[in-house]
Amino acid sequence: MLSASDTMAVFLRLLALLMAVVLPVSFAWAAQHDPVKPASTETAKEAVRVCTKCHDESEEKPILAILKTKHAMMADKRTPFADEACITCHGPSEEHLVKPPEGEKPALPDITFKEEAPISSTKKNEVCLSCHESGLRLHWKGSQHEFRGLACSSCHNVHVDQDPTLVRLTQPETCFNCHKEQRAQAYRPSRHPIREGKVVCSDCHNPHGSTGPKQLAKNSVNETCYACHYEKRGPFLWEHAPARDDCTNCHKPHGSIHPALLKNRGPWLCQQCHLAQFHPSTAYSGTGIPPRGAAQQLLGKNCLNCHSQVHGSNHPSGIRLTR
Ligand code: HEC
Ligand code: HEC
Ligand code: HEC
Ligand code: HEC
Ligand code: HEC
Ligand code: HEC
Ligand code: HEC
Ligand code: HEC
Ligand code: HEC
Ligand code: HEC
């Protein structure tokens, strides 16, 4: 059995050992980071001071630009810098603060966001979601991007003046990094003005996840398109079933080699669904004899020459979508 004074002696020896191996800086900082003490501007400033002793603008990837962003608004109680600044996102990282032996690297901070970091995306994302779970992120859990192991930092860059993903002109580049097919489509002759930043991916998609298919911003393809092409919503006296059903029956959303973002040209587009029943709808070949009532001259012409109102018609006699 140890006496009370023996216990005290062991404790003191341990304490001395601790002070010898742990850098004074971390010790001073640990004292500041007393968990029972409410966060204050002072703790935040001290944390910044501790970290910026080593991390500054001279690094390969300078990090201090964060001080100019919304995250660094100390006056805004919701921000990391109103809390514990760097360590709100990177964790207390006490081992990281211990000076490594000559020529060796320090232990990693508790939370690092690099692709190859030894912690899971889920862990990284918990940091951000602790403040950003609502709003656009309501359906992050279960989204394709979450399922495929993306981290918030796969798209967002918090250590720069302006996150390129939030700027319309540069946002597509973020997405194109992984979505090569959509990049190719955005360079086709007929396309949404995505590269010009007039229409961006996030106009149609919520990359954080949504209740619609394919992470669409709205619940369906058509609702998404109506947001800008509201005249196509109708109501129409004479509807064309496929337009009411899904715009992608005829259009490609990102880009196409055919005009007006169409999936196919002229009669072939229509002949995916319409067969030569009432009047021949196959190209004129000179072989088949058209059924009664069909005029020779319409054969092989683009159906749109006559059926111009393919999205629906409001003309009293527009039943065949001709006016
Ligand atoms: C004693 C100097 C020193 C202090 C103080 C320090 N760091 Fe570091 N930190 C380093 C060095 C050196 C590296 C590079 C390690 C490497 O290249 O593997 C580094 C790397 C990092 C990285 C990148 C890790 C990675 O590879 O993903 C982060 C993040 C980081 N530090 C955050 C912090 C934070 C937050 C603080 C304050 C709590 C802090 N550091 C304090 C020296 C320090
Ligand atoms: C809002 C959360 C957040 C805060 C606050 C924050 N960081 Fe970071 N830090 C990140 C993320 C995310 C990355 C990954 C790269 C990126 O997104 O810019 C990162 C990367 C780093 C890196 C590695 C840079 C590299 O890629 O080589 C260092 C070093 C670093 N942070 C230090 C700090 C320091 C020092 C502070 C305080 C002044 C701080 N961080 C505050 C989230 C944060
Ligand atoms: C302690 C809470 C907190 C944490 C943790 C946090 N944020 Fe934020 N973030 C905020 C607040 C507050 C704002 C400002 C919101 C506003 O002004 O409406 C913000 C703004 C943003 C913005 C918009 C910036 C802009 O210029 O409009 C992005 C993007 C963002 N955060 C991403 C992240 C990512 C990624 C992480 C994790 C690496 C993260 N945040 C961690 C609180 C936090
Ligand atoms: C696949 C890319 C991608 C991923 C992954 C991603 N974001 Fe975003 N984020 C965006 C885009 C694009 C915008 C701009 C959306 C807009 O303008 O409608 C955005 C906007 C934001 C904003 C600012 C707008 C707002 O809602 O206030 C915040 C905050 C944000 N993201 C946080 C996060 C967090 C937290 C995560 C991780 C859970 C995350 N993001 C993951 C692409 C992404
Ligand atoms: C005008 C609206 C619109 C814009 C802008 C848009 N998309 Fe889409 N996207 C859609 C629709 C609608 C679908 C679903 C129909 C389809 O698969 O063709 C889709 C599907 C996708 C798919 C899934 C494809 C598949 O086959 O499963 C990806 C990936 C995608 N979009 C990425 C992007 C990226 C990246 C951008 C920005 C460069 C972008 N989208 C811009 C409307 C849009
Ligand atoms: C780090 C890589 C990466 C980045 C960056 C990225 N994505 Fe994705 N995205 C994926 C993966 C992986 C999938 C799932 C497999 C697939 O469909 O290609 C996916 C799927 C999608 C889908 C289809 C979702 C579904 O339900 O089928 C859409 C839409 C999409 N991404 C849009 C975007 C947009 C918009 C951006 C930019 C804001 C973006 N992605 C950035 C990797 C990425
Ligand atoms: C954010 C607004 C927006 C959304 C959402 C949107 N569009 Fe567009 N759309 C535009 C703009 C802008 C143009 C280009 C108009 C111009 O150049 O005069 C355009 C052009 C078009 C064109 C004509 C292209 C051409 O080459 O003539 C078609 C077809 C089209 N959109 C279909 C769709 C479909 C289908 C959807 C839903 C998947 C959709 N749009 C969603 C803004 C939008
Ligand atoms: C049955 C096939 C079909 C469907 C379904 C369809 N479109 Fe079209 N769309 C066309 C054709 C064909 C053109 C070319 C018209 C022309 O050249 O006069 C076109 C042209 C357009 C244009 C550019 C010219 C204009 O009229 O403004 C827009 C925008 C457009 N469609 C949006 C939509 C939207 C939004 C939907 C879904 C509600 C949709 N389309 C569904 C066949 C279709
Ligand atoms: C995805 C299949 C599909 C495509 C593609 C399609 N349609 Fe239709 N169309 C239909 C359906 C379904 C109806 C409704 C038939 C009914 O009510 O009996 C219809 C009805 C019509 C009608 C009215 C017929 C009537 O009996 O009143 C015309 C005209 C028409 N389509 C022309 C076109 C033209 C022109 C194109 C090409 C631009 C086209 N359609 C492309 C499926 C399609
Ligand atoms: C020269 C003009 C013209 C061209 C070109 C044309 N149509 Fe028609 N189509 C008509 C007229 C007029 C009617 C309606 C006849 C009536 O109401 O008695 C009609 C009727 C229809 C109907 C309704 C049939 C029914 O049973 O009620 C469909 C479907 C149709 N056309 C599809 C097409 C398709 C698909 C093409 C292209 C392959 C096409 N049309 C090309 C003039 C044309």
mmCIF file of C-alpha atoms in Angstrom, residues 131-306:
data_model
loop_
_atom_site.group_PDB
_atom_site.id
_atom_site.type_symbol
_atom_site.label_atom_id
_atom_site.label_comp_id
_atom_site.label_asym_id
_atom_site.label_seq_id
_atom_site.Cartn_x
_atom_site.Cartn_y
_atom_site.Cartn_z
ATOM 1 C CA CYS A 131 -22.335 23.904 -37.956
ATOM 2 C CA HIS A 132 -23.670 23.263 -41.469
ATOM 3 C CA GLU A 133 -26.153 20.405 -41.155
ATOM 4 C CA SER A 134 -29.258 22.372 -42.086
ATOM 5 C CA GLY A 135 -30.240 24.274 -45.229
ATOM 6 C CA LEU A 136 -28.745 22.850 -48.415
ATOM 7 C CA ARG A 137 -27.155 19.972 -46.465
ATOM 8 C CA LEU A 138 -30.440 18.538 -45.194
ATOM 9 C CA HIS A 139 -30.072 15.516 -47.494
ATOM 10 C CA TRP A 140 -26.293 15.099 -47.332
ATOM 11 C CA LYS A 141 -26.688 11.872 -45.375
ATOM 12 C CA GLY A 142 -27.513 9.183 -47.917
ATOM 13 C CA SER A 143 -26.602 11.303 -50.947
ATOM 14 C CA GLN A 144 -24.506 9.823 -53.768
ATOM 15 C CA HIS A 145 -21.604 12.078 -52.874
ATOM 16 C CA GLU A 146 -21.634 11.018 -49.246
ATOM 17 C CA PHE A 147 -22.017 7.381 -50.251
ATOM 18 C CA ARG A 148 -18.999 7.667 -52.549
ATOM 19 C CA GLY A 149 -16.845 8.999 -49.724
ATOM 20 C CA LEU A 150 -16.575 12.636 -50.731
ATOM 21 C CA ALA A 151 -15.581 15.113 -48.058
ATOM 22 C CA CYS A 152 -16.778 18.696 -47.835
ATOM 23 C CA SER A 153 -13.177 19.573 -48.581
ATOM 24 C CA SER A 154 -13.343 17.601 -51.870
ATOM 25 C CA CYS A 155 -15.204 20.640 -53.212
ATOM 26 C CA HIS A 156 -14.635 23.415 -50.684
ATOM 27 C CA ASN A 157 -11.453 25.256 -49.938
ATOM 28 C CA VAL A 158 -11.632 27.209 -46.718
ATOM 29 C CA HIS A 159 -8.078 28.576 -46.650
ATOM 30 C CA VAL A 160 -8.475 30.964 -49.583
ATOM 31 C CA ASP A 161 -9.959 34.469 -49.898
ATOM 32 C CA GLN A 162 -12.717 33.175 -52.125
ATOM 33 C CA ASP A 163 -13.710 29.526 -52.446
ATOM 34 C CA PRO A 164 -13.780 28.911 -56.253
ATOM 35 C CA THR A 165 -16.701 26.497 -55.830
ATOM 36 C CA LEU A 166 -18.883 29.390 -54.705
ATOM 37 C CA VAL A 167 -18.026 31.547 -57.739
ATOM 38 C CA ARG A 168 -20.215 30.909 -60.787
ATOM 39 C CA LEU A 169 -17.424 31.222 -63.323
ATOM 40 C CA THR A 170 -15.119 28.764 -61.552
ATOM 41 C CA GLN A 171 -17.589 26.341 -59.983
ATOM 42 C CA PRO A 172 -17.790 23.975 -63.002
ATOM 43 C CA GLU A 173 -14.040 23.293 -62.789
ATOM 44 C CA THR A 174 -14.547 21.830 -59.313
ATOM 45 C CA CYS A 175 -17.112 19.410 -60.683
ATOM 46 C CA PHE A 176 -15.277 18.683 -63.941
ATOM 47 C CA ASN A 177 -12.337 17.379 -61.918
ATOM 48 C CA CYS A 178 -14.345 14.229 -61.358
ATOM 49 C CA HIS A 179 -17.101 14.484 -63.976
ATOM 50 C CA LYS A 180 -15.195 14.241 -67.275
ATOM 51 C CA GLU A 181 -18.257 13.244 -69.273
ATOM 52 C CA GLN A 182 -20.113 16.417 -68.301
ATOM 53 C CA ARG A 183 -17.003 18.421 -69.150
ATOM 54 C CA ALA A 184 -17.057 16.963 -72.662
ATOM 55 C CA GLN A 185 -20.785 17.665 -72.990
ATOM 56 C CA ALA A 186 -20.269 21.287 -71.970
ATOM 57 C CA TYR A 187 -18.028 21.717 -75.034
ATOM 58 C CA ARG A 188 -20.589 20.445 -77.540
ATOM 59 C CA PRO A 189 -22.048 22.794 -80.193
ATOM 60 C CA SER A 190 -25.401 23.051 -78.438
ATOM 61 C CA ARG A 191 -25.156 23.469 -74.711
ATOM 62 C CA HIS A 192 -26.299 25.366 -71.686
ATOM 63 C CA PRO A 193 -23.979 28.366 -71.152
ATOM 64 C CA ILE A 194 -22.215 26.552 -68.305
ATOM 65 C CA ARG A 195 -18.671 27.539 -69.185
ATOM 66 C CA GLU A 196 -19.720 31.203 -69.209
ATOM 67 C CA GLY A 197 -21.092 30.850 -65.683
ATOM 68 C CA LYS A 198 -24.587 31.882 -66.852
ATOM 69 C CA VAL A 199 -25.967 28.493 -65.890
ATOM 70 C CA VAL A 200 -24.035 26.507 -63.293
ATOM 71 C CA CYS A 201 -24.201 22.962 -62.058
ATOM 72 C CA SER A 202 -25.770 24.061 -58.801
ATOM 73 C CA ASP A 203 -28.662 25.768 -60.642
ATOM 74 C CA CYS A 204 -29.912 22.296 -61.501
ATOM 75 C CA HIS A 205 -28.199 20.092 -58.919
ATOM 76 C CA ASN A 206 -27.744 20.220 -55.198
ATOM 77 C CA PRO A 207 -24.377 18.517 -54.843
ATOM 78 C CA HIS A 208 -25.080 18.082 -51.123
ATOM 79 C CA GLY A 209 -27.932 15.722 -51.946
ATOM 80 C CA SER A 210 -31.627 16.195 -52.587
ATOM 81 C CA THR A 211 -34.949 14.427 -52.662
ATOM 82 C CA GLY A 212 -35.016 14.450 -56.481
ATOM 83 C CA PRO A 213 -33.328 11.971 -58.830
ATOM 84 C CA LYS A 214 -29.651 12.561 -59.725
ATOM 85 C CA GLN A 215 -29.234 15.120 -56.968
ATOM 86 C CA LEU A 216 -31.495 17.489 -58.879
ATOM 87 C CA ALA A 217 -32.272 20.701 -57.066
ATOM 88 C CA LYS A 218 -36.009 20.121 -57.437
ATOM 89 C CA ASN A 219 -38.111 16.996 -57.040
ATOM 90 C CA SER A 220 -38.189 16.160 -60.743
ATOM 91 C CA VAL A 221 -36.430 16.982 -63.994
ATOM 92 C CA ASN A 222 -39.326 19.149 -65.176
ATOM 93 C CA GLU A 223 -39.600 21.179 -61.982
ATOM 94 C CA THR A 224 -35.869 21.851 -62.319
ATOM 95 C CA CYS A 225 -36.253 23.088 -65.918
ATOM 96 C CA TYR A 226 -39.359 25.186 -65.217
ATOM 97 C CA ALA A 227 -37.330 27.260 -62.770
ATOM 98 C CA CYS A 228 -35.919 29.085 -65.820
ATOM 99 C CA HIS A 229 -38.066 27.929 -68.738
ATOM 100 C CA TYR A 230 -41.327 28.731 -66.989
ATOM 101 C CA GLU A 231 -43.240 29.181 -70.279
ATOM 102 C CA LYS A 232 -42.853 25.426 -70.841
ATOM 103 C CA ARG A 233 -44.842 24.642 -67.716
ATOM 104 C CA GLY A 234 -48.127 25.567 -69.343
ATOM 105 C CA PRO A 235 -50.946 24.969 -68.565
ATOM 106 C CA PHE A 236 -51.683 23.976 -72.167
ATOM 107 C CA LEU A 237 -54.988 23.320 -73.769
ATOM 108 C CA TRP A 238 -53.318 20.568 -75.805
ATOM 109 C CA GLU A 239 -50.512 18.875 -73.992
ATOM 110 C CA HIS A 240 -47.801 16.729 -75.512
ATOM 111 C CA ALA A 241 -47.471 13.825 -73.119
ATOM 112 C CA PRO A 242 -43.651 13.410 -73.252
ATOM 113 C CA ALA A 243 -43.068 17.110 -72.479
ATOM 114 C CA ARG A 244 -45.315 16.971 -69.459
ATOM 115 C CA ASP A 245 -43.600 13.737 -68.449
ATOM 116 C CA ASP A 246 -39.873 14.527 -68.697
ATOM 117 C CA CYS A 247 -37.944 17.089 -70.755
ATOM 118 C CA THR A 248 -35.094 14.589 -71.132
ATOM 119 C CA ASN A 249 -37.360 12.486 -73.380
ATOM 120 C CA CYS A 250 -36.089 14.841 -76.083
ATOM 121 C CA HIS A 251 -33.339 17.006 -74.546
ATOM 122 C CA LYS A 252 -29.900 16.433 -73.102
ATOM 123 C CA PRO A 253 -29.399 18.745 -70.152
ATOM 124 C CA HIS A 254 -25.662 19.442 -70.452
ATOM 125 C CA GLY A 255 -24.836 19.537 -74.144
ATOM 126 C CA SER A 256 -25.568 17.886 -77.467
ATOM 127 C CA ILE A 257 -24.257 17.624 -80.987
ATOM 128 C CA HIS A 258 -27.801 18.368 -82.222
ATOM 129 C CA PRO A 259 -29.335 21.858 -82.140
ATOM 130 C CA ALA A 260 -31.490 22.962 -79.193
ATOM 131 C CA LEU A 261 -29.885 20.370 -76.925
ATOM 132 C CA LEU A 262 -31.906 17.668 -78.682
ATOM 133 C CA LYS A 263 -31.109 13.989 -78.265
ATOM 134 C CA ASN A 264 -31.615 13.389 -81.948
ATOM 135 C CA ARG A 265 -32.432 15.237 -85.149
ATOM 136 C CA GLY A 266 -35.659 15.892 -87.041
ATOM 137 C CA PRO A 267 -37.956 13.006 -87.738
ATOM 138 C CA TRP A 268 -35.821 10.475 -85.873
ATOM 139 C CA LEU A 269 -36.364 12.286 -82.608
ATOM 140 C CA CYS A 270 -40.102 11.936 -83.029
ATOM 141 C CA GLN A 271 -39.924 8.463 -84.456
ATOM 142 C CA GLN A 272 -38.547 7.102 -81.234
ATOM 143 C CA CYS A 273 -42.210 7.069 -80.274
ATOM 144 C CA HIS A 274 -44.319 7.780 -83.358
ATOM 145 C CA LEU A 275 -44.725 5.221 -86.061
ATOM 146 C CA ALA A 276 -46.188 5.720 -89.504
ATOM 147 C CA GLN A 277 -49.806 5.177 -88.656
ATOM 148 C CA PHE A 278 -51.827 8.194 -89.641
ATOM 149 C CA HIS A 279 -49.345 9.560 -92.142
ATOM 150 C CA PRO A 280 -45.979 8.067 -92.951
ATOM 151 C CA SER A 281 -43.381 9.236 -90.535
ATOM 152 C CA THR A 282 -40.444 7.487 -92.117
ATOM 153 C CA ALA A 283 -38.107 9.332 -94.455
ATOM 154 C CA TYR A 284 -39.203 9.314 -98.083
ATOM 155 C CA SER A 285 -37.619 6.370 -99.802
ATOM 156 C CA GLY A 286 -39.772 6.148 -102.904
ATOM 157 C CA THR A 287 -40.757 2.591 -102.156
ATOM 158 C CA GLY A 288 -43.670 2.515 -99.747
ATOM 159 C CA ILE A 289 -46.980 3.955 -100.929
ATOM 160 C CA PRO A 290 -48.300 6.469 -98.408
ATOM 161 C CA PRO A 291 -51.693 5.684 -96.989
ATOM 162 C CA ARG A 292 -54.649 7.703 -98.148
ATOM 163 C CA GLY A 293 -54.769 11.244 -96.859
ATOM 164 C CA ALA A 294 -51.052 11.771 -96.528
ATOM 165 C CA ALA A 295 -49.563 14.314 -98.879
ATOM 166 C CA GLN A 296 -46.453 13.291 -100.793
ATOM 167 C CA GLN A 297 -44.653 16.521 -99.953
ATOM 168 C CA LEU A 298 -44.600 15.950 -96.256
ATOM 169 C CA LEU A 299 -42.595 12.790 -96.455
ATOM 170 C CA GLY A 300 -39.056 13.043 -95.210
ATOM 171 C CA LYS A 301 -39.593 16.565 -93.915
ATOM 172 C CA ASN A 302 -38.912 17.460 -90.374
ATOM 173 C CA CYS A 303 -42.087 16.874 -88.407
ATOM 174 C CA LEU A 304 -41.535 20.283 -86.815
ATOM 175 C CA ASN A 305 -42.291 22.037 -90.076
ATOM 176 C CA CYS A 306 -45.931 21.323 -89.301
#
